[in-house]
Short mmCIF file of C-alpha atoms in Angstrom, two decimals:
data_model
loop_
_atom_site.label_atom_id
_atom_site.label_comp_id
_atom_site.label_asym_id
_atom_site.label_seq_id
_atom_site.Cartn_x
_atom_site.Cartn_y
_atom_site.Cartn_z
CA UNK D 1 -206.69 15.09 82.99
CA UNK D 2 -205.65 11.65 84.50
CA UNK D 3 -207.74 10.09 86.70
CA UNK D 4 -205.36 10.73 89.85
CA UNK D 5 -205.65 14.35 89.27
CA UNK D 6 -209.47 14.18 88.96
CA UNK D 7 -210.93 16.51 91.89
CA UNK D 8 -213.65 15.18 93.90
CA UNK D 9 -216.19 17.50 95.62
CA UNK D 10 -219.22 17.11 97.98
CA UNK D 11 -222.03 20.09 98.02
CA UNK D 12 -224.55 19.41 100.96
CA UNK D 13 -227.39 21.55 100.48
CA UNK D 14 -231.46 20.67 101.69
CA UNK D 15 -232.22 23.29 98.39
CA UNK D 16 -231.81 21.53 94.90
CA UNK D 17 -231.57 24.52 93.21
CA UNK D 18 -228.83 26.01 95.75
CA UNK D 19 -227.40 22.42 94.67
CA UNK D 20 -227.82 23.21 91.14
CA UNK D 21 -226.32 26.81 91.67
CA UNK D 22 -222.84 25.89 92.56
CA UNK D 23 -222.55 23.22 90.63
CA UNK D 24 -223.09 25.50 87.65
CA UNK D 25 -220.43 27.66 89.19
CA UNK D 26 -218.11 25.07 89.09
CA UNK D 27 -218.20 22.98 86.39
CA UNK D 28 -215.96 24.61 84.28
CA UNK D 29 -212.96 23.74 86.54
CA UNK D 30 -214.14 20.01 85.62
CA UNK D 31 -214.36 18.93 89.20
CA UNK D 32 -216.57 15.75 89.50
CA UNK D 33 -219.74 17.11 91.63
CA UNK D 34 -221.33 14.76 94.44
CA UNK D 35 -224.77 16.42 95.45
CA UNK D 36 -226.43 15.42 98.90
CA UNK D 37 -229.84 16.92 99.87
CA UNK D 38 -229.41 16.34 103.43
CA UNK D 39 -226.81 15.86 106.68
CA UNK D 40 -228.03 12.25 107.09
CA UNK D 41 -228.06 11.51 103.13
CA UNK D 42 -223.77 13.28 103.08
CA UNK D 43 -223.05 10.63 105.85
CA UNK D 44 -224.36 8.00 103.65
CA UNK D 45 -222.22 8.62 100.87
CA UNK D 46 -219.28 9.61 103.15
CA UNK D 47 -219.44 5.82 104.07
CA UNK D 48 -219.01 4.25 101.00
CA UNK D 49 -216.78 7.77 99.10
CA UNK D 50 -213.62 8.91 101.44
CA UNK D 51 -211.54 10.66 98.90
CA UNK D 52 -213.33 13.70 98.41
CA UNK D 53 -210.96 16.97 98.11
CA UNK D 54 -213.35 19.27 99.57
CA UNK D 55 -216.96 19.68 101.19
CA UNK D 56 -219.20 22.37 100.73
CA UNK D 57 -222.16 22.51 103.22
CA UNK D 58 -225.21 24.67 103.79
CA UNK D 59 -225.25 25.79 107.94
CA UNK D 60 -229.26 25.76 107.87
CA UNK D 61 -231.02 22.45 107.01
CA UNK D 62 -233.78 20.45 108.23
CA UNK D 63 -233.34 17.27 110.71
CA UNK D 64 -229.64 18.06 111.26
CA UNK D 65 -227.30 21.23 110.57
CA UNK D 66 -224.15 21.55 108.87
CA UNK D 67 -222.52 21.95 112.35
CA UNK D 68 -223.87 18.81 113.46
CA UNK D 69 -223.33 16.92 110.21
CA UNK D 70 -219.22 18.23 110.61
CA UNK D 71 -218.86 16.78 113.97
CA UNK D 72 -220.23 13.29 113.00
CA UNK D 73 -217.94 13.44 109.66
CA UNK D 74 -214.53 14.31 111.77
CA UNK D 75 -215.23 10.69 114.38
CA UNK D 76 -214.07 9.04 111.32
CA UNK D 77 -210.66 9.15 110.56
CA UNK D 78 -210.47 8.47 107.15
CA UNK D 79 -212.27 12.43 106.78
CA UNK D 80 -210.54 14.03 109.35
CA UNK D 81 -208.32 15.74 106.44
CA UNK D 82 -211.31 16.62 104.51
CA UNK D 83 -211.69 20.48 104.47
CA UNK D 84 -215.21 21.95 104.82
CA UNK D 85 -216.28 24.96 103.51
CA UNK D 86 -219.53 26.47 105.34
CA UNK D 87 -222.19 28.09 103.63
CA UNK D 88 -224.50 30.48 105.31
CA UNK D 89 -226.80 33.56 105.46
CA UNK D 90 -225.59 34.62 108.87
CA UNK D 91 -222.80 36.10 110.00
CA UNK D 92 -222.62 36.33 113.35
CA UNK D 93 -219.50 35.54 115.33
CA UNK D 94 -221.38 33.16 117.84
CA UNK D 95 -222.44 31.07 114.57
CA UNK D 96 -218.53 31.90 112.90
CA UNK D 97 -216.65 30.11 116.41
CA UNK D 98 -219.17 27.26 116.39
CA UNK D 99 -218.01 26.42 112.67
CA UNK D 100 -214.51 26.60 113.34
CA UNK D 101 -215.18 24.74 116.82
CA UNK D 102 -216.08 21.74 114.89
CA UNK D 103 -213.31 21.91 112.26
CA UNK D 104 -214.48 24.64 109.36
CA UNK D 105 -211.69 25.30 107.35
CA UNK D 106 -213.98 29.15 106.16
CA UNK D 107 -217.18 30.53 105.45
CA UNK D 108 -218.92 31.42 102.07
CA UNK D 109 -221.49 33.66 102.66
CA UNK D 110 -225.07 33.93 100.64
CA UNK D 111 -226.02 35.25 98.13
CA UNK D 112 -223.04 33.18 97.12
CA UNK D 113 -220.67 35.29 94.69
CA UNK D 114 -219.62 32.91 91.88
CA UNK D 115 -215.79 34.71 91.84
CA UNK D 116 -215.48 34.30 95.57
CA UNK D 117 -216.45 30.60 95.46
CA UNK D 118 -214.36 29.56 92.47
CA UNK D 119 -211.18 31.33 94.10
CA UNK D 120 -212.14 29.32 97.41
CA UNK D 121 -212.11 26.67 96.07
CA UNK D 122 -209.18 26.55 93.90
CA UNK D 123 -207.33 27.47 96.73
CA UNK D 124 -208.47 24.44 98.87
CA UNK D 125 -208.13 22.71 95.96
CA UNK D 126 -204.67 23.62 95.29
CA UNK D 127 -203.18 22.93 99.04
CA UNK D 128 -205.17 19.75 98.07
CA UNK D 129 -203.14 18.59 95.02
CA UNK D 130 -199.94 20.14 97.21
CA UNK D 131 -200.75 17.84 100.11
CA UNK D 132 -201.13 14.79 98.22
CA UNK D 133 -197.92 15.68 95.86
CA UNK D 134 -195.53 16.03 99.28
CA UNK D 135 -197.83 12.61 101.01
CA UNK D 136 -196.43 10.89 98.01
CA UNK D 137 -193.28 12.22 98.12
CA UNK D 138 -193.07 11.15 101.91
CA UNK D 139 -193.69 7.91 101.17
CA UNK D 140 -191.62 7.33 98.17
CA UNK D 141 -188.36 8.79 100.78
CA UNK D 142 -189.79 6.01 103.40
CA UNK D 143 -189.36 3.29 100.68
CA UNK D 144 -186.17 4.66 99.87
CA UNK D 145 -185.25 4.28 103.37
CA UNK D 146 -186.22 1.07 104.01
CA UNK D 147 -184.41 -0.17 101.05
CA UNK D 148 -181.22 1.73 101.97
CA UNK D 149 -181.67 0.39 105.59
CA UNK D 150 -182.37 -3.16 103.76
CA UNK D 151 -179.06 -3.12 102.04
CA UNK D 152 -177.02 -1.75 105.02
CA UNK D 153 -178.50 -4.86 107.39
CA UNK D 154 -177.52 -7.12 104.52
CA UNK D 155 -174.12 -5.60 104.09
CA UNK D 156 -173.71 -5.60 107.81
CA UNK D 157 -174.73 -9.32 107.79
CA UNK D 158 -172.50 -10.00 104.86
CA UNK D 159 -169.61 -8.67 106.69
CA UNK D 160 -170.43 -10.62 109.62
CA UNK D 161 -170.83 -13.77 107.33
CA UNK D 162 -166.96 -12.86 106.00
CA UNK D 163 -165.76 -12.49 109.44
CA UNK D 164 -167.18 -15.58 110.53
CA UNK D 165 -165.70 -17.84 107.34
CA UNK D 166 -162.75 -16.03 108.14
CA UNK D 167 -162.78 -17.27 111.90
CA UNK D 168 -163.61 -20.52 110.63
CA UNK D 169 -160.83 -20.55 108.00
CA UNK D 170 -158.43 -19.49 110.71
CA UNK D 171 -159.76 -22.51 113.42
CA UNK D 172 -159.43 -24.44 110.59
CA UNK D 173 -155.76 -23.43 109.71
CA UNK D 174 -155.22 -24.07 113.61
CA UNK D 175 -156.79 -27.68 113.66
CA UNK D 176 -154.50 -28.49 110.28
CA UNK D 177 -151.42 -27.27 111.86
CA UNK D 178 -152.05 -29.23 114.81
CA UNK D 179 -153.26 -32.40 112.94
CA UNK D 180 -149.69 -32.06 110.73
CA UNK D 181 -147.75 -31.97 114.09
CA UNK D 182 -149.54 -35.27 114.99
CA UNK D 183 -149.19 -36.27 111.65
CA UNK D 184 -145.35 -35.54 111.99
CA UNK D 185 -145.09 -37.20 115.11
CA UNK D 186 -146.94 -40.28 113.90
CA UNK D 187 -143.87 -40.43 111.56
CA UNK D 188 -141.41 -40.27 114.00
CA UNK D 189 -142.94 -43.03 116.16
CA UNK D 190 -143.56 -45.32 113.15
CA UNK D 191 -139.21 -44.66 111.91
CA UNK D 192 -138.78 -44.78 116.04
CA UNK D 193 -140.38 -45.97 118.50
CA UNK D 194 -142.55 -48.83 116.47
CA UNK D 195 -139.17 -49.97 114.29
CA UNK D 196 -137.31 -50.76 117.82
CA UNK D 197 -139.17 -53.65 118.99
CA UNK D 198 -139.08 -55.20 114.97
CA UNK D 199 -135.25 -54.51 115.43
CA UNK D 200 -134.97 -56.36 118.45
CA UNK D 201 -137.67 -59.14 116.85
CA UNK D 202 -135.14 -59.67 113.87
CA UNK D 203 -132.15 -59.67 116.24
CA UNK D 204 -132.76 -62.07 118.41
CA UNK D 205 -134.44 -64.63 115.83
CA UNK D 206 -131.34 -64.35 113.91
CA UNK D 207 -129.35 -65.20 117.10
CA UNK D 208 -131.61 -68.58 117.76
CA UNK D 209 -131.63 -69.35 114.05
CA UNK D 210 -127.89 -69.44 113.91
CA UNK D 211 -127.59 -71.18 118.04
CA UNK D 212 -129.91 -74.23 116.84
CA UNK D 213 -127.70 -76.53 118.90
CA UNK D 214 -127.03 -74.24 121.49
CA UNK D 215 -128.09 -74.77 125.12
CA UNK D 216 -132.28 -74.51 125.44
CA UNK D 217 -131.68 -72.01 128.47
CA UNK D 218 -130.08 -69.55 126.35
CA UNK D 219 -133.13 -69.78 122.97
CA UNK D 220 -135.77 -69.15 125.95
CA UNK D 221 -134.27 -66.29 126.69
CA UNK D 222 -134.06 -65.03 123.16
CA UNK D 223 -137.78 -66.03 122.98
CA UNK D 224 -138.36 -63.91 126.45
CA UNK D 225 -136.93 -60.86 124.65
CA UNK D 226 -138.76 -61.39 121.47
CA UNK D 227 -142.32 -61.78 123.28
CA UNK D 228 -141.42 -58.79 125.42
CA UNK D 229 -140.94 -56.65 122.24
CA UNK D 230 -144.18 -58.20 120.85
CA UNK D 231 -145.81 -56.41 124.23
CA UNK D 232 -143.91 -53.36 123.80
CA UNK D 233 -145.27 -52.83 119.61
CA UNK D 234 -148.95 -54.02 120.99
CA UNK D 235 -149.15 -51.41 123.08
CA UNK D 236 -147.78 -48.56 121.40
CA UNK D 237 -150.35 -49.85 117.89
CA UNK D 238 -153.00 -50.35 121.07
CA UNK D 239 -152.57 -46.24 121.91
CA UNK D 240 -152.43 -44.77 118.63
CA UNK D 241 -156.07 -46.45 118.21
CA UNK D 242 -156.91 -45.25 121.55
CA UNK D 243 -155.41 -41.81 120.55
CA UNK D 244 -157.17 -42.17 117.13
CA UNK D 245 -160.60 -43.17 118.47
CA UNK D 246 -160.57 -39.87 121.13
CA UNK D 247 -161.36 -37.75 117.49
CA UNK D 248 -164.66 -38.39 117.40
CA UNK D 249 -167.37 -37.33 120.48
CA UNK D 250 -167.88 -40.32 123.23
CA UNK D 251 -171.58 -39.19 123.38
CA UNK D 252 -174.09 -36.56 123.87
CA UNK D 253 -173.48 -33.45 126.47
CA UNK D 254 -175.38 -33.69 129.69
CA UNK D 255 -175.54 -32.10 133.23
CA UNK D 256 -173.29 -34.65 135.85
CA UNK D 257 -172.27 -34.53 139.19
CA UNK D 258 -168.05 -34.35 138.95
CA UNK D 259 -167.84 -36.59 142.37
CA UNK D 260 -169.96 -39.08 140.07
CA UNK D 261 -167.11 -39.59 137.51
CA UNK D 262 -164.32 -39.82 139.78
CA UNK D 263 -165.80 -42.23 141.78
CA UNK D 264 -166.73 -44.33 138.91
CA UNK D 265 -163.14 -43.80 137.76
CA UNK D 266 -161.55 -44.71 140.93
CA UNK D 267 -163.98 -47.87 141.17
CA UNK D 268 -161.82 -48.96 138.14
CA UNK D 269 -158.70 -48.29 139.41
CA UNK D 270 -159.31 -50.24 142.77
CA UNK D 271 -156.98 -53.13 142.38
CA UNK D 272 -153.92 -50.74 141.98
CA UNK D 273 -155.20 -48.25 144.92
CA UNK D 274 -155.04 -51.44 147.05
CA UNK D 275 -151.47 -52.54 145.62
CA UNK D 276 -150.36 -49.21 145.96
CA UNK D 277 -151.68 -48.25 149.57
CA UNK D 278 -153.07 -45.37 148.08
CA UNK D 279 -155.31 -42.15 149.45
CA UNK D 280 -157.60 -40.48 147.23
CA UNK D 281 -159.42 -37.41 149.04
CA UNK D 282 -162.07 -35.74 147.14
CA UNK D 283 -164.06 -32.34 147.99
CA UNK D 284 -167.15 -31.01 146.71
CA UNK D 285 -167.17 -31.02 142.73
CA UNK D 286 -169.78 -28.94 140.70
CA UNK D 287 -172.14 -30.51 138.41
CA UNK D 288 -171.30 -29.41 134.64
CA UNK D 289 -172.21 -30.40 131.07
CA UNK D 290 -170.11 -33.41 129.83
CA UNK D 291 -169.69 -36.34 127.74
CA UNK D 292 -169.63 -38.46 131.10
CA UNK D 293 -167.62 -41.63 128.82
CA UNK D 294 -164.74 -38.99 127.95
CA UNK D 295 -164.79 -37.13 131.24
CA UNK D 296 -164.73 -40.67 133.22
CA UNK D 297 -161.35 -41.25 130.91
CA UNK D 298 -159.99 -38.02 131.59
CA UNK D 299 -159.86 -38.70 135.55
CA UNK D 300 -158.90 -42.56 134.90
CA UNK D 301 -155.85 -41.27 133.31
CA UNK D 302 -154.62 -38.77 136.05
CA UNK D 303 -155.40 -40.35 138.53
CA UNK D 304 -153.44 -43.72 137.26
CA UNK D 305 -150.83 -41.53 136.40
CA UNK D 306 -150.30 -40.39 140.36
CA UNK D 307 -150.47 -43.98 141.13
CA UNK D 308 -147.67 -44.79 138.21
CA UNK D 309 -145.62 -41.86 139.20
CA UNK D 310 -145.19 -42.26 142.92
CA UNK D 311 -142.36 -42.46 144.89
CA UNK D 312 -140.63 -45.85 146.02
CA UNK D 313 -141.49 -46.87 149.65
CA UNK D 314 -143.98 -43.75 149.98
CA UNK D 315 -148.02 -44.69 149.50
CA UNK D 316 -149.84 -42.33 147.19
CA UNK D 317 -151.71 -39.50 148.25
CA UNK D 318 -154.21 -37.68 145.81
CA UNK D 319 -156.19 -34.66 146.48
CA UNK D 320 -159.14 -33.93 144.09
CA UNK D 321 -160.65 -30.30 144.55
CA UNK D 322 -162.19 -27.24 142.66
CA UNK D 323 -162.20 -23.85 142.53
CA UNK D 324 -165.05 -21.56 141.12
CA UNK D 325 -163.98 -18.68 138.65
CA UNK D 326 -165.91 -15.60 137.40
CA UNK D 327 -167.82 -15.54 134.56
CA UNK D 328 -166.50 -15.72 131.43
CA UNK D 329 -167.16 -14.03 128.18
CA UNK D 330 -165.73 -16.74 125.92
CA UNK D 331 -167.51 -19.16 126.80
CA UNK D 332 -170.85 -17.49 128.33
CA UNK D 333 -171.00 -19.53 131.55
CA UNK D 334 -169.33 -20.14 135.21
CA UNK D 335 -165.85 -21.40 134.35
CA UNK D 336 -164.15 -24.50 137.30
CA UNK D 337 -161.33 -25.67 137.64
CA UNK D 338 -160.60 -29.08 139.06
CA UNK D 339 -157.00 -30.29 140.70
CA UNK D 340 -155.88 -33.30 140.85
CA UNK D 341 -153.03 -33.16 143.23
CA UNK D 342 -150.05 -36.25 144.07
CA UNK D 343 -147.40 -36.63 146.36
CA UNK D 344 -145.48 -38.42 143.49
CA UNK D 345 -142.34 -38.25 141.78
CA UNK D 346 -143.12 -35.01 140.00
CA UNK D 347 -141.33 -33.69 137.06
CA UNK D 348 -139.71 -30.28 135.67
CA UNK D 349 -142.20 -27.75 134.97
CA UNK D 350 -140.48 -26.80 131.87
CA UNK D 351 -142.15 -30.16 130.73
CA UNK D 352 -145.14 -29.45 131.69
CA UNK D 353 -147.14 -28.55 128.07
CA UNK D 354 -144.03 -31.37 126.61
CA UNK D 355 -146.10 -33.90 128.79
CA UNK D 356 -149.17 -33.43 126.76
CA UNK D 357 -147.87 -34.19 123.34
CA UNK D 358 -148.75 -37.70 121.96
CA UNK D 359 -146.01 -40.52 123.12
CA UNK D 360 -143.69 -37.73 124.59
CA UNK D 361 -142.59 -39.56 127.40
CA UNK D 362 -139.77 -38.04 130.26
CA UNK D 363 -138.86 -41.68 131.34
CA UNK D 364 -137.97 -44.65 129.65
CA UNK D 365 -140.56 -46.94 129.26
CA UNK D 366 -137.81 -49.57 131.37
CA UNK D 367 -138.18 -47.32 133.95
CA UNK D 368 -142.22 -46.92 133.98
CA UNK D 369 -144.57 -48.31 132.13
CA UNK D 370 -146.44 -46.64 129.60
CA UNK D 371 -146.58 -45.35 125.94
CA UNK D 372 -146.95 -41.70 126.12
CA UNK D 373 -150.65 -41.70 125.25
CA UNK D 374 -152.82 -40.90 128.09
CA UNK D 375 -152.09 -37.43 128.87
CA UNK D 376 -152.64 -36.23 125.25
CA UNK D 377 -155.97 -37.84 125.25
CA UNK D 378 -156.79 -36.08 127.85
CA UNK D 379 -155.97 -33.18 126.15
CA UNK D 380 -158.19 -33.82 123.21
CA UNK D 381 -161.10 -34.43 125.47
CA UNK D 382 -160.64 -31.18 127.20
CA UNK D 383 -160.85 -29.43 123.50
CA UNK D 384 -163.94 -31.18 122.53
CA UNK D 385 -165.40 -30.02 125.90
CA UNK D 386 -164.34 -26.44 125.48
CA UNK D 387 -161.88 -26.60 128.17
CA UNK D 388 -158.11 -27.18 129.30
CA UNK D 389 -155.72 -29.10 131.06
CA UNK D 390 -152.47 -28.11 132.25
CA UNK D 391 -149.81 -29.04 134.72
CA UNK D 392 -147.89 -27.81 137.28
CA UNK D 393 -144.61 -29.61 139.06
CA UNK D 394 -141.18 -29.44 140.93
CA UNK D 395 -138.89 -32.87 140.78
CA UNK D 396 -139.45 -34.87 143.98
CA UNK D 397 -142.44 -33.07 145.42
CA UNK D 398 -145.42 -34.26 143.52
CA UNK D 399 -146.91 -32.84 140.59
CA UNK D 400 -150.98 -30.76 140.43
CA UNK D 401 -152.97 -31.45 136.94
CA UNK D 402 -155.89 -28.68 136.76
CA UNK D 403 -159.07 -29.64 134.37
CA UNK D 404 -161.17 -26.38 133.21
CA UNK D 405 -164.56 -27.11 132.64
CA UNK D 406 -167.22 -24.63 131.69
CA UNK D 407 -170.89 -25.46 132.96
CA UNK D 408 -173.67 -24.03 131.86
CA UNK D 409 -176.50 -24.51 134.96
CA UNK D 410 -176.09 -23.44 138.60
CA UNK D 411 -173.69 -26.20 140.60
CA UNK D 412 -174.91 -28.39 142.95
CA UNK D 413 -172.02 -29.39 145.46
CA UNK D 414 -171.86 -33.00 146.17
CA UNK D 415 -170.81 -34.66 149.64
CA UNK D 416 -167.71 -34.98 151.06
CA UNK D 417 -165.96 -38.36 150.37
CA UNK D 418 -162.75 -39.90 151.75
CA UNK D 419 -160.94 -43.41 149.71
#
């Protein structure tokens, strides 16, 4: 017999040879046999020995009865489980409810028949081995299930690792489309737009290499147009840095008043607000989470643009304002939206996402100044802020730009100010 099958029993008994009695009555069954002599001396052992299949104890002993010793052995809850088997020389149903009161599992009554007991107690013994068997069974199906449940979290999170590579892989896809469209256009401007000033370089230093005698009026003005050309390749080299540099984060995200930064931006732009006449009206911003350096530059540009764009004889006016949206899911926060409104020139709006593309320009650069750079930096701010920028316009009556900014804390309004 292995030891895991090995049945433990404890005989309580204040008689050693009513001790000596049953154990001769069982030891053929090869139980192992733990003999106590007393209540007090069956607690003793019950403190140190838990795993005891079945108890055996005399009703009638000395100090403390088997009723007494039963209800001290069921406080602990490591022998709850244990059955006990009470043995007595009464019968008497008072003395029968008080044993089953305190937890008796049955009654062996003396003279103790040796048949009786052994069939008792193979019984017990049985529903014993039973009880373990299906305890072990139970928890060999609660491994099992934890495993199973194991695997199906790291399925699940294997699955959700896929879907998020494949998210990734897709914003990645996006980002090299769109860096191949700037790539492309980068080609067009360099075969373009950069090759038109060298043209007219070469053109009109051939045409005061070959007038070397001519009149000194007509060589300055060839020089004129040559320098002018050397402006017009600076600045278009000077905004694809600017464009190039925009790539990269400006700084680290922090909560800013909106009034701040256009203030700060218009502070720049005062010189050409004077020389222009202009009237920039601003209303209560909310305070978001920004790279203040790239959101400065993103109101710098429009608002230089309404002052570029305006119409002859007419002074600028410029309306800055927001508007509060509902929450959105995307991006887990309160969701503005700023407009920056001009009485300017305006444009089609079937231009209006055309304006946003890097050196797309809808005038000549004769006409206004410029390179066709500001607008799509702008743009590429707005993505690394998790936001947008569009445009609305009719020809003649002005045009509205409209920042979306997410913010993540609750808005403080700022005052009122009037420029």
């Amino acid at each position: 017999m292995q030891d895991q099958d090995l049945i433990k029993i404890l005989v309580v008994d204040d008689r050693e040879d009513n001790l000596l009695s049953i154990e001769s009555i069982l030891e053929r069954e090869s139980y192992i046999i733990v003999k106590a002599n007393s209540g007090r001396a069956a607690l003793k052992i019950l403190l140190k020995e838990y795993d005891f299949s079945l108890i055996l104890m005399d009703v009638q002993m000395p100090d403390m009865n088997g009723f007494e010793t039963a209800a001290l052995i069921y406080q602990r809850d490591k022998l709850k489980d244990v059955p006990i088997i009470f043995i007595t020389a009464h019968n008497e149903d008072e003395a029968i409810f008080r044993g089953y009161k305190v937890g008796a599992v049955d009654f062996i009554y003396k003279p103790v028949n040796p048949e009786l007991l052994r069939i008792k107690v193979g019984l017990f013994v049985e529903l014993y081995r039973k009880t373990k068997s299906l305890i072990v069974q139970e928890q060999k199906l609660l491994n099992a299930n934890a495993s199973l449940q194991r695997e199906i979290e790291e399925k699940e999170a294997s699955e959700l690792k896929v879907r998020e590579l494949n998210r990734q892989l897709i914003q990645n896809n996006i980002h090299l489309k769109t860096v191949n469209e700037e790539l492309d256009r980068f080609a067009y401007i360099a075969s373009h737009d950069l090759q038109e000033p060298l043209r007219k370089i070469r053109v009109f230093s051939d045409m005061i290499i070959q007038k070397k005698t001519g009149p000194a009026e007509e060589v300055d003005k060839y020089v004129m147009k040559i320098t002018n050309a050397t402006i017009r390749m600076q600045q278009l080299v000077s905004g694809l840095l600017r464009f190039s540099r925009h790539s990269i984060q400006g700084g680290d995200f922090e909560a800013v008043d909106l009034t701040e930064i256009v203030r700060e931006a218009i502070t720049e732009l005062e010189i050409k607000i004077q020389q222009t006449n202009a009237r920039i009206t601003i209303d209560p911003l909310p305070a978001v989470f920004v790279i203040p350096l790239l959101m400065r530059q993103v109101f710098y540009n429009l608002i230089s643009n309404a002052l570029k764009f305006r119409k002859k004889e007419v002074s600028p006016e410029i309306h800055i304002y927001s508007q509060q949206e509902e929450h959105r899911e995307a991006t887990g926060s309160t969701y503005y939206r700023i407009f920056i409104k001009d009485n300017g020139i305006g444009f089609e709006n079937q231009y209006s996402d055309d304006i946003f593309v890097v050196f797309k320009r809808l005038h000549s650069y004769h006409e206004i100044e410029g390179t066709g750079i500001g607008l799509s930096i702008c743009k590429k701010i707005m993505e690394q802020h998790n936001g947008s920028i569009t445009a609305i316009s009719e020809i003649d009556n002005g045009a509205t730009f409209i920042v979306g900014i997410p913010e993540k804390q609750q808005v403080r309004l700022g005052n009122h100010f009037t420029f």
